[in-house]
Backbone as JSON, one array per atom type, in Angstrom:
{
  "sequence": "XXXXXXXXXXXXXXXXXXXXXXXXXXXXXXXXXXXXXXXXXXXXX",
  "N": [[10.84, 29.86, -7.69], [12.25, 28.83, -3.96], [14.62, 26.85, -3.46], [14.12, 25.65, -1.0], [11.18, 25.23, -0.15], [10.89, 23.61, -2.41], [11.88, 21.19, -2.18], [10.68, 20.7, 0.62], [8.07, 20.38, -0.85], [8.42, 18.33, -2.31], [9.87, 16.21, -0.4], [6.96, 16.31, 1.06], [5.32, 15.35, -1.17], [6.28, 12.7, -1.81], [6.1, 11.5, 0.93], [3.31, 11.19, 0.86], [2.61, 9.75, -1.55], [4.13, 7.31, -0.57], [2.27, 6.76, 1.63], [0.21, 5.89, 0.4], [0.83, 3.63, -1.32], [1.87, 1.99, 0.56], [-0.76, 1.5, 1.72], [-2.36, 0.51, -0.26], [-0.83, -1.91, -1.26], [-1.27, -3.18, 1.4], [-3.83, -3.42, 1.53], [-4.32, -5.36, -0.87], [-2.42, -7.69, 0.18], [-4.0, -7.96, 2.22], [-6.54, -9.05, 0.83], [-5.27, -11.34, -0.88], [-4.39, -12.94, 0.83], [-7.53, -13.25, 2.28], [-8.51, -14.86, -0.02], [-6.92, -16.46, -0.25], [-7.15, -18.38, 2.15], [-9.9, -18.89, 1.77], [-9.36, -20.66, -0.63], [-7.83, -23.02, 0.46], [-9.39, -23.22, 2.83], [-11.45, -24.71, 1.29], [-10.11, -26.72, -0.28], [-9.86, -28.51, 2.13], [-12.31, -28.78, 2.89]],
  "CA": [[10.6, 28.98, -6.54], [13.06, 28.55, -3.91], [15.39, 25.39, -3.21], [13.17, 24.93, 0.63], [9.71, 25.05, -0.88], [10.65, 22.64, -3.61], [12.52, 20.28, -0.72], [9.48, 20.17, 1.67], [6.9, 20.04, -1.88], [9.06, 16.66, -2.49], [9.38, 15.39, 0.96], [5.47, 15.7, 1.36], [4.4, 14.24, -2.26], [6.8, 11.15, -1.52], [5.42, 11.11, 1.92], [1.32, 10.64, 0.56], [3.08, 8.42, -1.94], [4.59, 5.94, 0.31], [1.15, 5.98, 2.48], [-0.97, 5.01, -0.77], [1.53, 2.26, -1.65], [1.34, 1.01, 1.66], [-2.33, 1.17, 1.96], [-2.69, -0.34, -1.57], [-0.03, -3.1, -0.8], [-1.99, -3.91, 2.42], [-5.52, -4.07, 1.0], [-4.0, -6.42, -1.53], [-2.43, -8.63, 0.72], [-5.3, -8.93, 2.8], [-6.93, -9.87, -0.12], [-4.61, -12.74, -1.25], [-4.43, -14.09, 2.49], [-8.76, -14.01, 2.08], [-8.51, -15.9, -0.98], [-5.7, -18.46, 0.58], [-7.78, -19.14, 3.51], [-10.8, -20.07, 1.1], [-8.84, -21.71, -0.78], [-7.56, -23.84, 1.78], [-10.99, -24.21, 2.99], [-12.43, -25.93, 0.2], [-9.31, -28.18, -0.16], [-9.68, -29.47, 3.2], [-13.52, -29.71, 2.57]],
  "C": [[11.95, 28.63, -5.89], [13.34, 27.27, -3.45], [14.52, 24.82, -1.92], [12.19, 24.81, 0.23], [9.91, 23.42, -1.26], [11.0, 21.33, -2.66], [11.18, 19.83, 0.36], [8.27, 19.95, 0.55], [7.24, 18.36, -2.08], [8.72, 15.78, -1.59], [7.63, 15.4, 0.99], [4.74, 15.04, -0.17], [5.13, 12.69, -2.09], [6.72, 10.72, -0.47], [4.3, 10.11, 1.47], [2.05, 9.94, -0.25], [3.38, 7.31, -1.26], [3.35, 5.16, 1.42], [0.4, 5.6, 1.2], [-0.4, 3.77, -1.18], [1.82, 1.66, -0.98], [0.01, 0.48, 2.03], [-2.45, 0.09, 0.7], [-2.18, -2.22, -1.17], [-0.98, -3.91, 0.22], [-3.57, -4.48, 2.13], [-5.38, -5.25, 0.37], [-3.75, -7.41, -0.59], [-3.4, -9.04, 1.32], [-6.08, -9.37, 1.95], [-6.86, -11.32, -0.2], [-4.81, -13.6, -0.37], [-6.14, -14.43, 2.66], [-8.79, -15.18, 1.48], [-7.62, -17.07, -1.02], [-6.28, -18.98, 0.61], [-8.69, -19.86, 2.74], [-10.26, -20.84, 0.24], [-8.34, -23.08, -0.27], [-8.45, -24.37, 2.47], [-11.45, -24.96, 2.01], [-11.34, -26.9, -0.08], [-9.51, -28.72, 0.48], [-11.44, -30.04, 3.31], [-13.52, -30.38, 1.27]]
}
């Protein structure tokens, strides 16, 4: 296998890496920020 293959095999698996650990990251937060808000709601009720 040569040295360019392996170079663009890298670059694109640490590409789709960085979008799943952004997606992930983001689902989560929106999560947390759900579970604030109700939180926050039922304090104030």
């Amino acid at each position: 296998m040569g040295i360019i293959p392996l170079t663009l095999y890298y670059c694109f698996l640490s590409g789709l890496l960085g979008t799943v650990v952004v997606y992930f990251s983001f689902q989560c937060h929106n999560f947390l920020l759900d579970s604030l808000q109700r939180d926050m709601m039922n304090l104030c009720i």
